[in-house]
Structures are given as structure tokens and as C-alpha cells.
Short mmCIF file of N, CA, C and O in Angstrom, two decimals:
data_model
loop_
_atom_site.label_atom_id
_atom_site.label_comp_id
_atom_site.label_asym_id
_atom_site.label_seq_id
_atom_site.Cartn_x
_atom_site.Cartn_y
_atom_site.Cartn_z
N GLN U 1 -0.36 -37.89 14.86
CA GLN U 1 -0.67 -38.12 16.26
C GLN U 1 -1.72 -37.13 16.73
O GLN U 1 -1.85 -36.04 16.18
N VAL U 2 -2.44 -37.51 17.77
CA VAL U 2 -3.46 -36.65 18.34
C VAL U 2 -2.79 -35.49 19.06
O VAL U 2 -1.88 -35.69 19.87
N GLN U 3 -3.26 -34.29 18.77
CA GLN U 3 -2.76 -33.10 19.44
C GLN U 3 -3.93 -32.30 19.99
O GLN U 3 -4.99 -32.24 19.37
N LEU U 4 -3.74 -31.72 21.16
CA LEU U 4 -4.77 -30.93 21.80
C LEU U 4 -4.22 -29.57 22.20
O LEU U 4 -3.09 -29.48 22.68
N VAL U 5 -5.02 -28.54 22.00
CA VAL U 5 -4.61 -27.19 22.34
C VAL U 5 -5.70 -26.53 23.18
O VAL U 5 -6.84 -26.41 22.74
N GLU U 6 -5.33 -26.10 24.39
CA GLU U 6 -6.27 -25.44 25.29
C GLU U 6 -6.16 -23.93 25.18
O GLU U 6 -5.10 -23.40 24.85
N SER U 7 -7.25 -23.26 25.53
CA SER U 7 -7.25 -21.81 25.58
C SER U 7 -8.38 -21.37 26.51
O SER U 7 -9.23 -22.16 26.88
N GLY U 8 -8.38 -20.09 26.86
CA GLY U 8 -9.46 -19.54 27.66
C GLY U 8 -9.12 -19.28 29.11
O GLY U 8 -9.92 -18.68 29.84
N GLY U 9 -7.95 -19.71 29.55
CA GLY U 9 -7.57 -19.47 30.93
C GLY U 9 -7.21 -18.02 31.18
O GLY U 9 -7.07 -17.23 30.25
N GLY U 10 -7.08 -17.68 32.45
CA GLY U 10 -6.74 -16.32 32.82
C GLY U 10 -7.15 -16.01 34.23
O GLY U 10 -7.63 -16.89 34.96
N PRO U 11 -6.99 -14.77 34.64
CA PRO U 11 -7.39 -14.37 36.00
C PRO U 11 -8.88 -14.07 36.08
O PRO U 11 -9.48 -13.56 35.14
N VAL U 12 -9.47 -14.40 37.21
CA VAL U 12 -10.88 -14.15 37.43
C VAL U 12 -11.13 -14.01 38.93
O VAL U 12 -10.42 -14.60 39.74
N GLN U 13 -12.10 -13.20 39.29
CA GLN U 13 -12.44 -13.02 40.70
C GLN U 13 -13.33 -14.15 41.20
O GLN U 13 -14.07 -14.76 40.43
N ALA U 14 -13.25 -14.42 42.48
CA ALA U 14 -14.10 -15.44 43.09
C ALA U 14 -15.56 -15.15 42.79
O ALA U 14 -16.00 -14.01 42.88
N GLY U 15 -16.30 -16.20 42.43
CA GLY U 15 -17.69 -16.04 42.08
C GLY U 15 -17.92 -15.79 40.60
O GLY U 15 -19.06 -15.84 40.13
N GLY U 16 -16.84 -15.56 39.88
CA GLY U 16 -16.94 -15.28 38.46
C GLY U 16 -17.00 -16.53 37.61
O GLY U 16 -17.04 -17.65 38.12
N SER U 17 -16.97 -16.33 36.30
CA SER U 17 -17.07 -17.44 35.35
C SER U 17 -15.96 -17.38 34.32
O SER U 17 -15.38 -16.33 34.04
N LEU U 18 -15.68 -18.53 33.74
CA LEU U 18 -14.65 -18.64 32.72
C LEU U 18 -14.97 -19.86 31.87
O LEU U 18 -15.49 -20.87 32.39
N ARG U 19 -14.69 -19.79 30.58
CA ARG U 19 -14.89 -20.94 29.71
C ARG U 19 -13.58 -21.33 29.05
O ARG U 19 -12.94 -20.53 28.37
N LEU U 20 -13.19 -22.59 29.25
CA LEU U 20 -12.00 -23.13 28.64
C LEU U 20 -12.37 -23.88 27.36
O LEU U 20 -13.43 -24.50 27.29
N SER U 21 -11.49 -23.83 26.38
CA SER U 21 -11.71 -24.52 25.12
C SER U 21 -10.55 -25.45 24.82
O SER U 21 -9.41 -25.16 25.19
N CYS U 22 -10.84 -26.55 24.17
CA CYS U 22 -9.81 -27.50 23.76
C CYS U 22 -10.12 -28.00 22.37
O CYS U 22 -11.17 -28.60 22.15
N THR U 23 -9.22 -27.75 21.45
CA THR U 23 -9.38 -28.21 20.08
C THR U 23 -8.49 -29.43 19.86
O THR U 23 -7.30 -29.40 20.16
N VAL U 24 -9.09 -30.50 19.35
CA VAL U 24 -8.36 -31.74 19.13
C VAL U 24 -8.14 -31.94 17.63
O VAL U 24 -8.99 -31.59 16.81
N SER U 25 -7.00 -32.51 17.28
CA SER U 25 -6.62 -32.65 15.88
C SER U 25 -7.42 -33.70 15.13
O SER U 25 -7.50 -33.64 13.90
N GLU U 26 -8.02 -34.64 15.83
CA GLU U 26 -8.79 -35.68 15.18
C GLU U 26 -9.84 -36.24 16.12
O GLU U 26 -9.68 -36.19 17.35
N VAL U 27 -10.90 -36.76 15.56
CA VAL U 27 -11.94 -37.43 16.32
C VAL U 27 -11.93 -38.89 15.90
O VAL U 27 -12.21 -39.21 14.76
N SER U 28 -11.61 -39.76 16.83
CA SER U 28 -11.48 -41.18 16.53
C SER U 28 -11.67 -41.99 17.79
O SER U 28 -12.01 -41.46 18.85
N TYR U 29 -11.43 -43.29 17.68
CA TYR U 29 -11.49 -44.16 18.85
C TYR U 29 -10.52 -43.68 19.92
O TYR U 29 -10.81 -43.78 21.12
N SER U 30 -9.38 -43.13 19.50
CA SER U 30 -8.36 -42.67 20.43
C SER U 30 -8.82 -41.47 21.25
O SER U 30 -8.22 -41.16 22.28
N THR U 31 -9.85 -40.79 20.78
CA THR U 31 -10.38 -39.63 21.50
C THR U 31 -11.85 -39.84 21.85
O THR U 31 -12.62 -38.89 21.92
N SER U 32 -12.23 -41.09 22.09
CA SER U 32 -13.62 -41.39 22.41
C SER U 32 -14.00 -40.89 23.80
O SER U 32 -15.19 -40.80 24.12
N CYS U 33 -13.01 -40.58 24.61
CA CYS U 33 -13.24 -39.93 25.89
C CYS U 33 -12.32 -38.73 25.97
O CYS U 33 -11.13 -38.84 25.72
N MET U 34 -12.88 -37.60 26.31
CA MET U 34 -12.07 -36.41 26.54
C MET U 34 -12.39 -35.88 27.93
O MET U 34 -13.53 -35.97 28.39
N ALA U 35 -11.38 -35.34 28.57
CA ALA U 35 -11.55 -34.91 29.95
C ALA U 35 -10.67 -33.72 30.27
O ALA U 35 -9.71 -33.42 29.56
N TRP U 36 -11.04 -33.05 31.34
CA TRP U 36 -10.25 -31.95 31.88
C TRP U 36 -9.66 -32.37 33.21
O TRP U 36 -10.38 -32.87 34.08
N PHE U 37 -8.37 -32.18 33.35
CA PHE U 37 -7.67 -32.38 34.61
C PHE U 37 -7.10 -31.05 35.06
O PHE U 37 -6.96 -30.12 34.25
N ARG U 38 -6.76 -30.95 36.33
CA ARG U 38 -6.13 -29.74 36.82
C ARG U 38 -5.08 -30.08 37.87
O ARG U 38 -5.16 -31.12 38.53
N GLN U 39 -4.09 -29.21 37.99
CA GLN U 39 -3.04 -29.42 38.97
C GLN U 39 -2.56 -28.09 39.51
O GLN U 39 -2.17 -27.20 38.75
N ALA U 40 -2.59 -27.96 40.82
CA ALA U 40 -2.08 -26.78 41.50
C ALA U 40 -0.70 -27.09 42.06
O ALA U 40 -0.38 -28.26 42.32
N PRO U 41 0.15 -26.08 42.26
CA PRO U 41 1.49 -26.32 42.81
C PRO U 41 1.44 -27.09 44.12
O PRO U 41 0.68 -26.74 45.03
N GLY U 42 2.24 -28.14 44.22
CA GLY U 42 2.30 -28.93 45.43
C GLY U 42 1.15 -29.89 45.64
O GLY U 42 1.09 -30.57 46.66
N LYS U 43 0.24 -29.97 44.69
CA LYS U 43 -0.91 -30.86 44.81
C LYS U 43 -0.92 -31.90 43.69
O LYS U 43 -0.29 -31.72 42.65
N GLU U 44 -1.63 -32.98 43.93
CA GLU U 44 -1.76 -34.03 42.94
C GLU U 44 -2.68 -33.60 41.81
O GLU U 44 -3.60 -32.80 42.00
N ARG U 45 -2.43 -34.12 40.65
CA ARG U 45 -3.28 -33.88 39.51
C ARG U 45 -4.64 -34.54 39.75
O ARG U 45 -4.71 -35.68 40.21
N GLU U 46 -5.72 -33.84 39.46
CA GLU U 46 -7.04 -34.39 39.69
C GLU U 46 -7.95 -34.21 38.49
O GLU U 46 -7.87 -33.21 37.77
N GLY U 47 -8.83 -35.17 38.29
CA GLY U 47 -9.80 -35.08 37.22
C GLY U 47 -10.92 -34.14 37.59
O GLY U 47 -11.34 -34.08 38.74
N VAL U 48 -11.43 -33.42 36.61
CA VAL U 48 -12.49 -32.44 36.82
C VAL U 48 -13.79 -32.88 36.16
O VAL U 48 -14.84 -32.92 36.79
N ALA U 49 -13.72 -33.17 34.87
CA ALA U 49 -14.91 -33.56 34.12
C ALA U 49 -14.50 -34.36 32.90
O ALA U 49 -13.38 -34.22 32.40
N ALA U 50 -15.40 -35.20 32.41
CA ALA U 50 -15.12 -36.01 31.24
C ALA U 50 -16.37 -36.15 30.39
O ALA U 50 -17.49 -36.02 30.89
N ILE U 51 -16.17 -36.44 29.12
CA ILE U 51 -17.29 -36.64 28.21
C ILE U 51 -16.98 -37.76 27.23
O ILE U 51 -15.87 -37.84 26.70
N ARG U 52 -17.95 -38.63 27.03
CA ARG U 52 -17.86 -39.64 25.98
C ARG U 52 -18.24 -38.95 24.68
O ARG U 52 -19.41 -38.59 24.50
N THR U 53 -17.28 -38.76 23.80
CA THR U 53 -17.48 -37.91 22.63
C THR U 53 -18.50 -38.42 21.63
O THR U 53 -19.11 -37.62 20.92
N PHE U 54 -18.71 -39.71 21.58
CA PHE U 54 -19.70 -40.25 20.64
C PHE U 54 -21.10 -40.31 21.23
O PHE U 54 -22.09 -40.10 20.52
N ALA U 55 -21.20 -40.57 22.52
CA ALA U 55 -22.49 -40.68 23.17
C ALA U 55 -22.93 -39.40 23.87
O ALA U 55 -24.12 -39.20 24.12
N GLY U 56 -21.99 -38.54 24.21
CA GLY U 56 -22.31 -37.30 24.88
C GLY U 56 -22.52 -37.43 26.38
O GLY U 56 -22.91 -36.46 27.02
N VAL U 57 -22.27 -38.60 26.92
CA VAL U 57 -22.43 -38.82 28.36
C VAL U 57 -21.32 -38.08 29.11
O VAL U 57 -20.16 -38.13 28.70
N THR U 58 -21.68 -37.42 30.18
CA THR U 58 -20.71 -36.62 30.93
C THR U 58 -20.53 -37.13 32.36
O THR U 58 -21.42 -37.76 32.93
N TYR U 59 -19.38 -36.82 32.93
CA TYR U 59 -19.04 -37.20 34.29
C TYR U 59 -18.36 -36.01 34.96
O TYR U 59 -17.63 -35.26 34.30
N TYR U 60 -18.59 -35.85 36.26
CA TYR U 60 -18.02 -34.73 36.99
C TYR U 60 -17.47 -35.15 38.33
O TYR U 60 -18.01 -36.04 38.99
N ALA U 61 -16.41 -34.49 38.74
CA ALA U 61 -15.91 -34.66 40.09
C ALA U 61 -16.91 -34.02 41.05
O ALA U 61 -17.55 -33.02 40.72
N ASP U 62 -17.04 -34.59 42.24
CA ASP U 62 -17.98 -34.06 43.21
C ASP U 62 -17.73 -32.59 43.53
O ASP U 62 -18.67 -31.83 43.77
N SER U 63 -16.48 -32.18 43.51
CA SER U 63 -16.12 -30.83 43.88
C SER U 63 -16.60 -29.76 42.90
O SER U 63 -16.65 -28.58 43.25
N VAL U 64 -16.97 -30.16 41.68
CA VAL U 64 -17.38 -29.18 40.68
C VAL U 64 -18.81 -29.38 40.20
O VAL U 64 -19.30 -28.57 39.39
N LYS U 65 -19.50 -30.39 40.67
CA LYS U 65 -20.88 -30.63 40.25
C LYS U 65 -21.75 -29.43 40.58
O LYS U 65 -21.70 -28.89 41.67
N GLY U 66 -22.54 -29.02 39.60
CA GLY U 66 -23.40 -27.87 39.78
C GLY U 66 -22.74 -26.56 39.44
O GLY U 66 -23.41 -25.52 39.35
N ARG U 67 -21.42 -26.57 39.26
CA ARG U 67 -20.68 -25.35 38.94
C ARG U 67 -20.02 -25.40 37.57
O ARG U 67 -19.96 -24.39 36.87
N PHE U 68 -19.51 -26.57 37.19
CA PHE U 68 -18.82 -26.73 35.91
C PHE U 68 -19.66 -27.56 34.95
O PHE U 68 -20.39 -28.46 35.37
N THR U 69 -19.54 -27.27 33.66
CA THR U 69 -20.23 -28.03 32.63
C THR U 69 -19.27 -28.33 31.49
O THR U 69 -18.64 -27.42 30.95
N ILE U 70 -19.17 -29.61 31.12
CA ILE U 70 -18.35 -29.99 29.98
C ILE U 70 -19.28 -30.22 28.79
O ILE U 70 -20.35 -30.79 28.93
N SER U 71 -18.88 -29.74 27.63
CA SER U 71 -19.68 -29.88 26.43
C SER U 71 -18.76 -29.98 25.22
O SER U 71 -17.54 -29.86 25.34
N GLN U 72 -19.35 -30.20 24.05
CA GLN U 72 -18.54 -30.32 22.86
C GLN U 72 -19.24 -29.74 21.65
O GLN U 72 -20.47 -29.64 21.60
N ASP U 73 -18.45 -29.37 20.65
CA ASP U 73 -18.94 -28.92 19.36
C ASP U 73 -18.19 -29.77 18.34
O ASP U 73 -17.04 -29.48 18.01
N ARG U 74 -18.83 -30.82 17.86
CA ARG U 74 -18.18 -31.75 16.94
C ARG U 74 -17.73 -31.07 15.65
O ARG U 74 -16.71 -31.44 15.08
N ALA U 75 -18.50 -30.10 15.17
CA ALA U 75 -18.16 -29.41 13.94
C ALA U 75 -16.84 -28.67 14.05
O ALA U 75 -16.15 -28.46 13.05
N LYS U 76 -16.48 -28.28 15.26
CA LYS U 76 -15.25 -27.54 15.49
C LYS U 76 -14.16 -28.39 16.14
O LYS U 76 -13.08 -27.88 16.44
N ASN U 77 -14.44 -29.68 16.35
CA ASN U 77 -13.50 -30.58 17.03
C ASN U 77 -13.06 -29.97 18.36
O ASN U 77 -11.88 -29.99 18.71
N THR U 78 -14.02 -29.44 19.08
CA THR U 78 -13.70 -28.70 20.30
C THR U 78 -14.56 -29.16 21.48
O THR U 78 -15.75 -29.42 21.32
N VAL U 79 -13.93 -29.24 22.64
CA VAL U 79 -14.65 -29.48 23.88
C VAL U 79 -14.47 -28.25 24.75
O VAL U 79 -13.47 -27.53 24.65
N TYR U 80 -15.44 -28.01 25.61
CA TYR U 80 -15.44 -26.83 26.46
C TYR U 80 -15.60 -27.21 27.92
O TYR U 80 -16.17 -28.25 28.25
N LEU U 81 -15.12 -26.35 28.78
CA LEU U 81 -15.38 -26.48 30.20
C LEU U 81 -15.87 -25.12 30.67
O LEU U 81 -15.09 -24.17 30.78
N GLN U 82 -17.18 -25.02 30.89
CA GLN U 82 -17.77 -23.79 31.39
C GLN U 82 -17.71 -23.82 32.91
O GLN U 82 -18.28 -24.71 33.53
N MET U 83 -17.02 -22.86 33.49
CA MET U 83 -16.83 -22.81 34.92
C MET U 83 -17.55 -21.60 35.49
O MET U 83 -17.34 -20.48 35.02
N THR U 84 -18.39 -21.82 36.48
CA THR U 84 -19.11 -20.75 37.14
C THR U 84 -18.89 -20.85 38.65
O THR U 84 -18.42 -21.87 39.14
N SER U 85 -19.25 -19.80 39.36
CA SER U 85 -19.09 -19.76 40.81
C SER U 85 -17.69 -20.19 41.22
O SER U 85 -17.51 -21.01 42.13
N LEU U 86 -16.71 -19.64 40.55
CA LEU U 86 -15.32 -20.04 40.79
C LEU U 86 -14.85 -19.68 42.19
O LEU U 86 -15.23 -18.65 42.75
N LYS U 87 -14.03 -20.56 42.74
CA LYS U 87 -13.48 -20.40 44.07
C LYS U 87 -11.96 -20.34 44.00
O LYS U 87 -11.37 -20.87 43.05
N PRO U 88 -11.31 -19.73 44.98
CA PRO U 88 -9.84 -19.71 44.97
C PRO U 88 -9.22 -21.09 44.86
O PRO U 88 -8.16 -21.25 44.24
N GLU U 89 -9.85 -22.10 45.42
CA GLU U 89 -9.33 -23.45 45.35
C GLU U 89 -9.41 -24.07 43.96
O GLU U 89 -8.88 -25.14 43.71
N ASP U 90 -10.09 -23.38 43.03
CA ASP U 90 -10.13 -23.82 41.64
C ASP U 90 -8.88 -23.40 40.89
O ASP U 90 -8.67 -23.82 39.75
N THR U 91 -8.06 -22.56 41.50
CA THR U 91 -6.83 -22.10 40.87
C THR U 91 -5.92 -23.28 40.56
O THR U 91 -5.59 -24.07 41.44
N ALA U 92 -5.52 -23.40 39.31
CA ALA U 92 -4.68 -24.51 38.88
C ALA U 92 -4.36 -24.37 37.40
O ALA U 92 -4.92 -23.54 36.70
N MET U 93 -3.44 -25.22 36.96
CA MET U 93 -3.21 -25.38 35.53
C MET U 93 -4.21 -26.43 35.06
O MET U 93 -4.27 -27.53 35.62
N TYR U 94 -5.00 -26.09 34.07
CA TYR U 94 -6.00 -27.01 33.55
C TYR U 94 -5.52 -27.64 32.25
O TYR U 94 -5.06 -26.95 31.35
N TYR U 95 -5.65 -28.96 32.18
CA TYR U 95 -5.19 -29.72 31.02
C TYR U 95 -6.35 -30.43 30.33
O TYR U 95 -7.19 -31.05 30.99
N CYS U 96 -6.36 -30.37 29.03
CA CYS U 96 -7.30 -31.13 28.22
C CYS U 96 -6.65 -32.46 27.87
O CYS U 96 -5.47 -32.49 27.50
N THR U 97 -7.40 -33.54 28.00
CA THR U 97 -6.85 -34.86 27.74
C THR U 97 -7.79 -35.68 26.87
O THR U 97 -8.98 -35.39 26.76
N ALA U 98 -7.25 -36.72 26.25
CA ALA U 98 -8.04 -37.61 25.42
C ALA U 98 -7.58 -39.04 25.58
O ALA U 98 -6.40 -39.31 25.79
N GLY U 99 -8.52 -39.96 25.47
CA GLY U 99 -8.20 -41.36 25.58
C GLY U 99 -9.38 -42.21 25.17
O GLY U 99 -10.35 -41.72 24.59
N THR U 100 -9.31 -43.50 25.48
CA THR U 100 -10.40 -44.41 25.20
C THR U 100 -11.36 -44.42 26.38
O THR U 100 -11.15 -43.75 27.38
N LEU U 101 -12.41 -45.22 26.29
CA LEU U 101 -13.49 -45.17 27.27
C LEU U 101 -13.21 -45.85 28.61
O LEU U 101 -13.94 -45.62 29.57
N LEU U 102 -12.18 -46.66 28.69
CA LEU U 102 -11.95 -47.49 29.87
C LEU U 102 -11.97 -46.72 31.18
O LEU U 102 -12.57 -47.18 32.16
N TYR U 103 -11.33 -45.56 31.22
CA TYR U 103 -11.24 -44.79 32.46
C TYR U 103 -12.03 -43.49 32.41
O TYR U 103 -11.79 -42.60 33.22
N CYS U 104 -12.98 -43.37 31.51
CA CYS U 104 -13.67 -42.11 31.30
C CYS U 104 -14.40 -41.62 32.55
O CYS U 104 -14.39 -40.42 32.84
N SER U 105 -15.00 -42.51 33.29
CA SER U 105 -15.75 -42.11 34.47
C SER U 105 -14.93 -42.12 35.75
O SER U 105 -15.41 -41.68 36.79
N GLY U 106 -13.70 -42.59 35.68
CA GLY U 106 -12.88 -42.73 36.88
C GLY U 106 -11.83 -41.66 37.10
O GLY U 106 -11.20 -41.62 38.16
N PHE U 107 -11.59 -40.80 36.12
CA PHE U 107 -10.62 -39.71 36.22
C PHE U 107 -9.23 -40.19 36.63
O PHE U 107 -8.57 -39.58 37.47
N GLN U 108 -8.79 -41.29 36.04
CA GLN U 108 -7.44 -41.78 36.27
C GLN U 108 -6.54 -41.26 35.16
O GLN U 108 -6.72 -41.60 34.00
N ALA U 109 -5.57 -40.44 35.52
CA ALA U 109 -4.72 -39.79 34.54
C ALA U 109 -3.99 -40.77 33.63
O ALA U 109 -3.77 -40.47 32.46
N THR U 110 -3.63 -41.93 34.17
CA THR U 110 -2.91 -42.92 33.38
C THR U 110 -3.77 -43.49 32.26
O THR U 110 -3.24 -44.13 31.35
N GLY U 111 -5.06 -43.29 32.31
CA GLY U 111 -5.95 -43.80 31.30
C GLY U 111 -6.10 -42.88 30.10
O GLY U 111 -6.81 -43.23 29.15
N PHE U 112 -5.46 -41.74 30.13
CA PHE U 112 -5.54 -40.77 29.04
C PHE U 112 -4.18 -40.64 28.36
O PHE U 112 -3.18 -40.32 28.99
N ASN U 113 -4.17 -40.90 27.07
CA ASN U 113 -2.93 -41.00 26.31
C ASN U 113 -2.41 -39.68 25.77
O ASN U 113 -1.21 -39.56 25.49
N TYR U 114 -3.28 -38.70 25.60
CA TYR U 114 -2.89 -37.45 24.98
C TYR U 114 -3.23 -36.27 25.88
O TYR U 114 -4.32 -36.21 26.46
N TRP U 115 -2.29 -35.34 25.96
CA TRP U 115 -2.43 -34.19 26.84
C TRP U 115 -2.09 -32.90 26.12
O TRP U 115 -1.16 -32.85 25.33
N GLY U 116 -2.84 -31.85 26.43
CA GLY U 116 -2.53 -30.53 25.92
C GLY U 116 -1.46 -29.88 26.76
O GLY U 116 -0.97 -30.46 27.74
N GLN U 117 -1.08 -28.67 26.40
CA GLN U 117 -0.01 -27.97 27.10
C GLN U 117 -0.47 -27.31 28.40
O GLN U 117 0.35 -26.92 29.23
N GLY U 118 -1.77 -27.16 28.56
CA GLY U 118 -2.33 -26.57 29.76
C GLY U 118 -2.66 -25.10 29.61
O GLY U 118 -2.06 -24.38 28.81
N THR U 119 -3.63 -24.64 30.38
CA THR U 119 -3.99 -23.23 30.43
C THR U 119 -4.23 -22.86 31.89
O THR U 119 -4.92 -23.57 32.62
N GLN U 120 -3.63 -21.76 32.33
CA GLN U 120 -3.67 -21.38 33.73
C GLN U 120 -4.96 -20.65 34.09
O GLN U 120 -5.38 -19.72 33.40
N VAL U 121 -5.56 -21.06 35.20
CA VAL U 121 -6.74 -20.39 35.75
C VAL U 121 -6.38 -19.92 37.15
O VAL U 121 -5.96 -20.72 37.99
N THR U 122 -6.52 -18.63 37.40
CA THR U 122 -6.19 -18.06 38.70
C THR U 122 -7.41 -17.32 39.24
O THR U 122 -7.87 -16.34 38.64
N VAL U 123 -7.92 -17.79 40.37
CA VAL U 123 -9.11 -17.20 40.98
C VAL U 123 -8.70 -16.42 42.22
O VAL U 123 -8.15 -16.99 43.16
N SER U 124 -8.96 -15.14 42.22
CA SER U 124 -8.59 -14.29 43.35
C SER U 124 -9.77 -14.07 44.28
O SER U 124 -10.92 -14.00 43.84
N SER U 125 -9.48 -13.95 45.56
CA SER U 125 -10.51 -13.73 46.56
C SER U 125 -10.64 -12.27 46.92
O SER U 125 -9.80 -11.45 46.53
#
């Protein structure tokens, strides 16, 4: 089965940067779309960024455009989320997800079949 492991989370000051990593156990049709979601206590889970792993096309939530960048290293079976100009409202548990292309641009959590355990990002003001 597809397994994903996130890393790179931690505490950071507002305005700072952080890079999250996600290593996936396999690259296949089942992981043709990979995305980052986040969830803060008491809030709904929201999509942050997504990438079509074969084409390299990327998608971003309006709230992070210009600040976050999703990328991949196929040789390492890894996707990254480079976060800059971090704000306190970015504080959340960040999850790496994988699925097929159907919901890649829509950030619908139900469209992603595989989820990592999450990595915590805490932005202090």
C-alpha cells in the first residue's frame, strides 16, 4: 500500500521560512496527484497546494500564493512544500496526501486516498 511520511515541521517566527518534506513509498497512478493539507484546532481541514506528479503542474490555495511553493524530486520519491513569509494563521498540522488527478486542482480531501501522519508547524508572533 502507498505510505507517506512527512518531516520538516517545527516552531518558527512570523516572517520566517520552513520546508516540509514528504516521502512516498511508490510512484504510480495512485499517486499521480500529491497535495498538502493543513488543519488547525477547531478549524476545518483545508488544501494548501497540489502537484500533478507526472506533468509537474501545480495548484495553490489563494491564501498561500506567492508565499508557498510545492515541488518534487522524483529520484527521491519526495515532494516538498517551501513556506516563506509565514504568518501565525499558518499554524497547523500539515498533512501530505496522494491520490488520482480528479480532484487535484480542487483541494477536496475526499479525493485523496492516502495520508501521512502529519507534521506540526507553529508560527509565533
